[in-house]
């Protein structure tokens, strides 16, 4: 079998999509030496290097840039049709929109979320996104959704779409505690207190981190302060969050860390009391898996995908209710039994998200289509 992977949207910018591609498809390439993978790289990134020169990988350096959707579409004109015909693939996988479709074989499209359809999006942008998605969902032979919540959204939007779910994953061994010395070094470097609530995510509006700051204010005002550490790069909301912290006088209770590497993030998970994840919308929620792997409890926004990942067993709060978020944090912080219950659940649940399991699910989809 010969499988083409359109990796022209990937580069070194940290993202859940990037992490998923490296981990699941790296595992799949190792699992299935009988499958030849043709990786279509962007002009500005050597994607094949991520797979350590595997013998069953060949590379096509394309003229397409990894950044700039319109530029990528323009560069693809005159390239894809001729190249895909020459490569004689059995399956072609795409990981971004607009869909590049292979005329000679089945096309698979991975969808992480339907954010462009949000009512908060500008009208014209939303109309364009709807047109692009309707076309893609109608023409792809199979859509891979990263959660059942996303699958349900796709089918509500385009009922005739053929959709399978393959979750994002995590390597539990990557979140084994790095040891007290590493945790203490990170605490000292960033001025992190001994006990704290951890939040992970880009600083953007949908992450709803302002509500979490408000919840920390509620706890401070109740004389039960709970320090918060926010880890993430600016996605347009950094100044707004910093202003909220200043307005509430929470400078001594909230620490913001930008540009953290994987080692630092692991140490912060190891040192925290719990994870707080207040997002209004996610297609998945990788920090949930990371917290499970690190043996940490969570308080979560009450959204369908978060209930799905935790099988309805978590501690949830409404996305607009800072008081409820504060109550949830206080409950998990002080209740050792609740923390242990979540730890045991997470230790078992996280095994469902192993990359070897997920890679086999992708291979099974190939077999269905060929």
Short mmCIF file of C-alpha atoms in Angstrom, two decimals:
data_model
loop_
_atom_site.label_atom_id
_atom_site.label_comp_id
_atom_site.label_asym_id
_atom_site.label_seq_id
_atom_site.Cartn_x
_atom_site.Cartn_y
_atom_site.Cartn_z
CA UNK A 1 0.00 0.00 0.00
CA UNK A 2 1.20 3.52 -0.81
CA UNK A 3 -0.10 6.37 1.37
CA UNK A 4 0.48 10.06 0.73
CA UNK A 5 0.55 12.49 3.67
CA UNK A 6 -0.03 16.14 2.80
CA UNK A 7 2.12 17.65 5.55
CA UNK A 8 2.46 21.08 3.94
CA UNK A 9 0.65 22.79 6.84
CA UNK A 10 3.16 21.68 9.49
CA UNK A 11 6.21 23.50 10.85
CA UNK A 12 7.91 23.95 14.22
CA UNK A 13 5.16 26.08 15.80
CA UNK A 14 3.80 24.18 18.82
CA UNK A 15 0.22 22.99 18.31
CA UNK A 16 -1.99 20.03 19.04
CA UNK A 17 -2.19 19.25 15.31
CA UNK A 18 1.58 19.25 15.01
CA UNK A 19 1.97 17.02 18.07
CA UNK A 20 -0.68 14.62 16.76
CA UNK A 21 0.92 14.29 13.35
CA UNK A 22 4.40 13.61 14.70
CA UNK A 23 3.29 11.09 17.29
CA UNK A 24 0.51 9.10 15.61
CA UNK A 25 2.09 8.97 12.17
CA UNK A 26 5.57 8.40 13.56
CA UNK A 27 4.17 5.39 15.40
CA UNK A 28 2.24 4.23 12.33
CA UNK A 29 5.35 4.43 10.14
CA UNK A 30 7.22 2.24 12.62
CA UNK A 31 4.31 -0.18 13.07
CA UNK A 32 3.70 -0.73 9.38
CA UNK A 33 6.92 -1.18 7.39
CA UNK A 34 4.75 -2.80 4.71
CA UNK A 35 3.15 0.58 3.94
CA UNK A 36 5.13 3.10 1.90
CA UNK A 37 4.49 6.65 3.06
CA UNK A 38 5.03 9.57 0.71
CA UNK A 39 5.36 12.78 2.72
CA UNK A 40 4.66 16.05 0.94
CA UNK A 41 6.73 18.68 2.75
CA UNK A 42 6.29 22.45 2.72
CA UNK A 43 9.01 24.48 1.08
CA UNK A 44 10.18 25.87 4.44
CA UNK A 45 10.27 22.79 6.69
CA UNK A 46 11.90 19.35 6.52
CA UNK A 47 9.05 17.20 7.84
CA UNK A 48 10.66 13.86 6.98
CA UNK A 49 13.40 14.57 9.53
CA UNK A 50 10.76 14.02 12.22
CA UNK A 51 10.65 10.34 11.25
CA UNK A 52 14.36 9.57 11.55
CA UNK A 53 14.97 8.46 7.99
CA UNK A 54 12.54 5.52 8.12
CA UNK A 55 13.05 3.16 5.19
CA UNK A 56 9.35 3.20 4.26
CA UNK A 57 9.24 7.01 3.89
CA UNK A 58 9.91 8.97 0.73
CA UNK A 59 9.74 12.73 0.47
CA UNK A 60 8.37 15.28 -1.96
CA UNK A 61 9.57 18.83 -1.36
CA UNK A 62 6.68 20.98 -2.56
CA UNK A 63 6.61 24.69 -3.49
CA UNK A 64 3.92 25.28 -0.84
CA UNK A 65 4.70 27.38 2.27
CA UNK A 66 3.67 26.08 5.69
CA UNK A 67 2.33 29.51 6.71
CA UNK A 68 -0.34 31.46 4.87
CA UNK A 69 -3.42 29.61 3.67
CA UNK A 70 -3.91 31.69 0.52
CA UNK A 71 -0.23 31.45 -0.38
CA UNK A 72 -0.41 27.68 0.06
CA UNK A 73 -3.47 27.44 -2.19
CA UNK A 74 -1.83 29.57 -4.89
CA UNK A 75 1.38 27.55 -4.77
CA UNK A 76 -0.61 24.33 -5.08
CA UNK A 77 -2.15 25.25 -8.43
CA UNK A 78 -0.39 23.29 -11.11
CA UNK A 79 1.42 21.11 -8.55
CA UNK A 80 -0.99 18.68 -6.96
CA UNK A 81 -2.78 17.20 -9.93
CA UNK A 82 0.39 16.31 -11.80
CA UNK A 83 2.33 15.14 -8.73
CA UNK A 84 -0.45 12.96 -7.31
CA UNK A 85 -1.04 11.33 -10.66
CA UNK A 86 2.68 10.54 -10.93
CA UNK A 87 2.88 9.10 -7.41
CA UNK A 88 0.10 6.54 -7.96
CA UNK A 89 -1.12 6.49 -4.35
CA UNK A 90 -3.60 4.09 -2.76
CA UNK A 91 -4.68 6.63 -0.10
CA UNK A 92 -4.07 10.37 0.25
CA UNK A 93 -4.38 12.11 3.63
CA UNK A 94 -4.92 15.83 4.16
CA UNK A 95 -4.61 17.71 7.43
CA UNK A 96 -5.87 21.20 6.59
CA UNK A 97 -8.44 23.15 4.63
CA UNK A 98 -9.16 23.92 1.83
CA UNK A 99 -9.14 20.22 0.96
CA UNK A 100 -6.60 18.98 -1.56
CA UNK A 101 -8.31 16.01 -3.15
CA UNK A 102 -6.67 13.11 -4.97
CA UNK A 103 -8.62 12.19 -8.09
CA UNK A 104 -7.10 8.72 -8.45
CA UNK A 105 -7.52 7.35 -4.89
CA UNK A 106 -9.53 7.83 -1.67
CA UNK A 107 -8.88 11.06 0.24
CA UNK A 108 -8.92 11.30 4.05
CA UNK A 109 -9.24 14.62 5.88
CA UNK A 110 -8.48 15.16 9.59
CA UNK A 111 -10.59 17.81 11.36
CA UNK A 112 -9.63 19.11 14.81
CA UNK A 113 -12.54 21.47 15.41
CA UNK A 114 -15.15 23.64 13.72
CA UNK A 115 -14.04 26.97 15.16
CA UNK A 116 -14.54 28.85 11.86
CA UNK A 117 -18.29 28.24 12.22
CA UNK A 118 -18.47 29.99 15.59
CA UNK A 119 -21.02 32.83 15.85
CA UNK A 120 -18.14 34.97 17.12
CA UNK A 121 -16.37 34.79 13.75
CA UNK A 122 -16.77 37.74 11.35
CA UNK A 123 -19.69 37.21 8.97
CA UNK A 124 -17.73 37.08 5.71
CA UNK A 125 -15.05 34.80 7.13
CA UNK A 126 -17.72 32.45 8.46
CA UNK A 127 -19.53 32.35 5.10
CA UNK A 128 -16.30 31.49 3.30
CA UNK A 129 -15.47 28.82 5.90
CA UNK A 130 -18.92 27.26 5.54
CA UNK A 131 -18.48 26.97 1.78
CA UNK A 132 -15.00 25.46 2.12
CA UNK A 133 -16.15 22.98 4.77
CA UNK A 134 -19.28 21.88 2.92
CA UNK A 135 -17.19 21.15 -0.16
CA UNK A 136 -14.51 19.30 1.82
CA UNK A 137 -16.94 17.25 3.91
CA UNK A 138 -18.84 16.26 0.80
CA UNK A 139 -15.82 15.25 -1.25
CA UNK A 140 -13.56 13.53 1.31
CA UNK A 141 -13.97 9.75 1.26
CA UNK A 142 -13.42 9.71 5.02
CA UNK A 143 -13.13 12.40 7.65
CA UNK A 144 -11.18 11.67 10.82
CA UNK A 145 -12.51 13.67 13.77
CA UNK A 146 -10.34 13.99 16.87
CA UNK A 147 -13.31 13.41 19.21
CA UNK A 148 -16.89 12.25 19.09
CA UNK A 149 -17.90 15.80 19.98
CA UNK A 150 -16.28 17.04 16.76
CA UNK A 151 -17.81 14.12 14.84
CA UNK A 152 -21.25 15.19 16.07
CA UNK A 153 -20.59 18.79 14.99
CA UNK A 154 -19.50 17.66 11.52
CA UNK A 155 -22.60 15.51 11.05
CA UNK A 156 -24.88 18.29 12.26
CA UNK A 157 -23.30 20.60 9.69
CA UNK A 158 -23.02 18.07 6.83
CA UNK A 159 -25.14 14.97 7.58
CA UNK A 160 -23.89 12.90 4.63
CA UNK A 161 -20.22 13.11 5.66
CA UNK A 162 -18.40 9.84 6.33
CA UNK A 163 -16.74 10.36 9.72
CA UNK A 164 -14.58 8.20 12.00
CA UNK A 165 -13.10 9.22 15.34
CA UNK A 166 -9.42 8.80 16.16
CA UNK A 167 -8.48 10.61 19.36
CA UNK A 168 -5.40 12.67 20.00
CA UNK A 169 -2.90 10.88 22.19
CA UNK A 170 -0.27 11.20 24.86
CA UNK A 171 2.86 9.34 25.92
CA UNK A 172 2.34 8.62 29.64
CA UNK A 173 6.05 7.98 30.12
CA UNK A 174 6.70 11.57 29.07
CA UNK A 175 4.89 12.84 32.16
CA UNK A 176 6.57 10.75 34.82
CA UNK A 177 7.70 13.22 37.49
CA UNK A 178 11.13 14.63 36.59
CA UNK A 179 12.07 14.61 40.27
CA UNK A 180 12.05 17.15 43.07
CA UNK A 181 15.27 18.86 41.96
CA UNK A 182 13.84 19.65 38.52
CA UNK A 183 10.55 20.83 40.02
CA UNK A 184 12.36 23.05 42.53
CA UNK A 185 14.55 24.54 39.79
CA UNK A 186 11.49 25.57 37.77
CA UNK A 187 9.82 26.97 40.89
CA UNK A 188 12.88 29.08 41.61
CA UNK A 189 13.34 30.21 38.00
CA UNK A 190 9.79 31.51 37.64
CA UNK A 191 8.93 32.36 41.24
CA UNK A 192 6.25 29.66 41.41
CA UNK A 193 4.81 28.91 44.89
CA UNK A 194 4.90 25.48 46.52
CA UNK A 195 1.20 24.84 45.82
CA UNK A 196 -0.68 26.15 42.80
CA UNK A 197 -3.39 25.65 40.21
CA UNK A 198 -2.01 25.10 36.70
CA UNK A 199 -3.55 26.31 33.42
CA UNK A 200 -2.03 25.39 30.04
CA UNK A 201 -2.97 26.98 26.71
CA UNK A 202 -2.37 29.78 24.23
CA UNK A 203 -3.61 33.14 25.49
CA UNK A 204 -6.63 33.52 23.23
CA UNK A 205 -10.27 34.39 23.81
CA UNK A 206 -11.78 30.91 23.56
CA UNK A 207 -9.42 29.63 26.28
CA UNK A 208 -11.46 31.74 28.74
CA UNK A 209 -8.50 32.39 31.02
CA UNK A 210 -10.01 35.66 32.20
CA UNK A 211 -12.73 33.68 33.95
CA UNK A 212 -10.06 31.64 35.70
CA UNK A 213 -8.37 34.83 36.88
CA UNK A 214 -11.76 36.00 38.19
CA UNK A 215 -12.14 32.69 40.07
CA UNK A 216 -8.76 33.23 41.73
CA UNK A 217 -10.03 36.66 42.76
CA UNK A 218 -13.13 35.09 44.30
CA UNK A 219 -10.95 32.72 46.32
CA UNK A 220 -8.65 35.54 47.44
CA UNK A 221 -11.63 37.62 48.55
CA UNK A 222 -12.91 34.63 50.57
CA UNK A 223 -9.55 34.47 52.42
CA UNK A 224 -8.78 31.12 50.77
CA UNK A 225 -6.18 32.21 48.20
CA UNK A 226 -5.14 29.65 45.62
CA UNK A 227 -2.18 30.70 43.45
CA UNK A 228 -2.52 30.24 39.69
CA UNK A 229 0.21 29.54 37.13
CA UNK A 230 -0.75 30.18 33.49
CA UNK A 231 1.53 28.65 30.85
CA UNK A 232 1.06 29.71 27.25
CA UNK A 233 2.13 31.98 24.43
CA UNK A 234 0.22 35.05 23.33
CA UNK A 235 -2.70 34.38 21.01
CA UNK A 236 -4.07 37.91 21.16
CA UNK A 237 -5.26 38.02 24.78
CA UNK A 238 -2.07 38.47 26.78
CA UNK A 239 -2.55 42.17 27.48
CA UNK A 240 -6.23 41.69 28.37
CA UNK A 241 -5.34 38.95 30.86
CA UNK A 242 -2.52 41.01 32.35
CA UNK A 243 -4.91 43.97 32.70
CA UNK A 244 -7.48 41.74 34.44
CA UNK A 245 -4.83 40.53 36.89
CA UNK A 246 -3.79 44.12 37.61
CA UNK A 247 -7.36 45.40 37.96
CA UNK A 248 -8.16 42.70 40.52
CA UNK A 249 -4.91 43.20 42.41
CA UNK A 250 -3.87 39.60 41.84
CA UNK A 251 -0.24 40.18 40.91
CA UNK A 252 0.91 38.16 43.93
CA UNK A 253 -1.42 35.27 43.12
CA UNK A 254 -1.05 34.75 39.35
CA UNK A 255 2.18 33.84 37.54
CA UNK A 256 2.33 33.89 33.74
CA UNK A 257 4.97 31.84 31.91
CA UNK A 258 5.62 32.21 28.19
CA UNK A 259 7.87 30.15 25.92
CA UNK A 260 8.04 27.14 28.25
CA UNK A 261 9.75 24.08 26.78
CA UNK A 262 8.54 20.51 27.28
CA UNK A 263 10.85 19.92 30.26
CA UNK A 264 9.51 22.99 32.03
CA UNK A 265 5.90 22.01 31.33
CA UNK A 266 6.47 18.52 32.74
CA UNK A 267 7.99 19.99 35.89
CA UNK A 268 5.04 22.36 36.28
CA UNK A 269 2.59 19.46 35.98
CA UNK A 270 4.59 17.51 38.55
CA UNK A 271 4.52 20.41 41.00
CA UNK A 272 0.88 21.50 40.70
CA UNK A 273 -2.05 20.56 42.91
CA UNK A 274 -4.52 20.46 40.01
CA UNK A 275 -5.16 21.52 36.43
CA UNK A 276 -7.87 24.07 35.61
CA UNK A 277 -9.16 24.06 32.02
CA UNK A 278 -11.84 26.75 31.48
CA UNK A 279 -12.06 26.79 27.65
CA UNK A 280 -15.34 27.76 26.03
CA UNK A 281 -14.62 25.60 23.01
CA UNK A 282 -12.15 22.84 22.16
CA UNK A 283 -12.20 20.07 19.62
CA UNK A 284 -10.24 17.95 22.07
CA UNK A 285 -8.21 19.03 25.11
CA UNK A 286 -4.68 17.62 25.25
CA UNK A 287 -3.96 19.10 28.72
CA UNK A 288 -6.58 16.70 30.08
CA UNK A 289 -4.51 13.75 28.85
CA UNK A 290 -1.32 15.33 30.14
CA UNK A 291 -2.84 15.81 33.60
CA UNK A 292 -4.01 12.18 33.61
CA UNK A 293 -0.52 11.03 32.62
CA UNK A 294 1.01 13.19 35.36
CA UNK A 295 -1.42 11.81 37.95
CA UNK A 296 -3.07 15.18 38.57
CA UNK A 297 -6.74 16.01 39.22
CA UNK A 298 -8.66 18.60 37.21
CA UNK A 299 -11.48 21.10 37.24
CA UNK A 300 -13.00 21.57 33.80
CA UNK A 301 -15.40 23.78 31.89
CA UNK A 302 -18.65 21.91 31.37
CA UNK A 303 -18.38 21.20 27.63
CA UNK A 304 -19.30 18.05 25.67
CA UNK A 305 -15.76 17.15 24.71
CA UNK A 306 -14.42 17.50 28.25
CA UNK A 307 -17.20 15.23 29.53
CA UNK A 308 -16.38 12.79 26.73
CA UNK A 309 -12.68 12.61 27.56
CA UNK A 310 -13.33 12.19 31.28
CA UNK A 311 -16.37 9.93 30.72
CA UNK A 312 -18.54 12.24 32.81
CA UNK A 313 -16.56 11.59 35.98
CA UNK A 314 -14.89 14.99 36.37
CA UNK A 315 -15.53 18.14 38.37
CA UNK A 316 -17.10 20.68 36.02
CA UNK A 317 -18.21 24.32 36.11
CA UNK A 318 -20.27 26.49 33.69
CA UNK A 319 -18.06 28.43 31.28
CA UNK A 320 -19.44 31.82 32.41
CA UNK A 321 -19.50 31.25 36.18
CA UNK A 322 -16.38 32.37 38.05
CA UNK A 323 -17.99 31.59 41.41
CA UNK A 324 -18.64 27.99 40.33
CA UNK A 325 -15.09 27.69 39.03
CA UNK A 326 -13.79 28.95 42.37
CA UNK A 327 -15.96 26.44 44.22
CA UNK A 328 -14.67 23.61 42.02
CA UNK A 329 -11.04 24.63 42.59
CA UNK A 330 -11.56 24.87 46.36
CA UNK A 331 -13.23 21.45 46.45
CA UNK A 332 -10.48 19.60 44.59
CA UNK A 333 -7.71 21.53 46.36
CA UNK A 334 -8.86 20.49 49.84
CA UNK A 335 -10.41 17.06 49.18
CA UNK A 336 -7.70 14.39 49.17
CA UNK A 337 -10.27 11.70 48.41
CA UNK A 338 -11.41 13.50 45.26
CA UNK A 339 -7.83 13.96 44.11
CA UNK A 340 -7.11 10.27 44.61
CA UNK A 341 -10.32 9.26 42.82
CA UNK A 342 -9.36 11.34 39.82
CA UNK A 343 -5.80 10.02 39.90
CA UNK A 344 -6.99 6.41 39.75
CA UNK A 345 -9.49 7.16 36.99
CA UNK A 346 -6.89 9.03 34.94
CA UNK A 347 -4.32 6.27 35.31
CA UNK A 348 -6.74 3.82 33.69
CA UNK A 349 -8.35 6.19 31.17
CA UNK A 350 -5.08 7.53 29.74
CA UNK A 351 -4.28 4.09 28.33
CA UNK A 352 -7.06 4.60 25.77
CA UNK A 353 -4.97 7.37 24.23
CA UNK A 354 -1.72 5.51 23.60
CA UNK A 355 -0.18 6.28 20.22
CA UNK A 356 0.15 2.60 19.33
CA UNK A 357 -3.62 2.16 19.75
CA UNK A 358 -4.40 5.27 17.70
CA UNK A 359 -1.98 4.38 14.91
CA UNK A 360 -3.69 1.00 14.50
CA UNK A 361 -7.03 2.79 14.20
CA UNK A 362 -5.69 4.92 11.34
CA UNK A 363 -4.31 1.82 9.61
CA UNK A 364 -7.74 0.18 9.93
CA UNK A 365 -9.29 3.14 8.10
CA UNK A 366 -6.78 2.68 5.28
CA UNK A 367 -7.79 -0.97 5.02
CA UNK A 368 -11.48 -0.04 4.83
CA UNK A 369 -10.89 2.37 1.95
CA UNK A 370 -8.53 0.35 -0.22
#
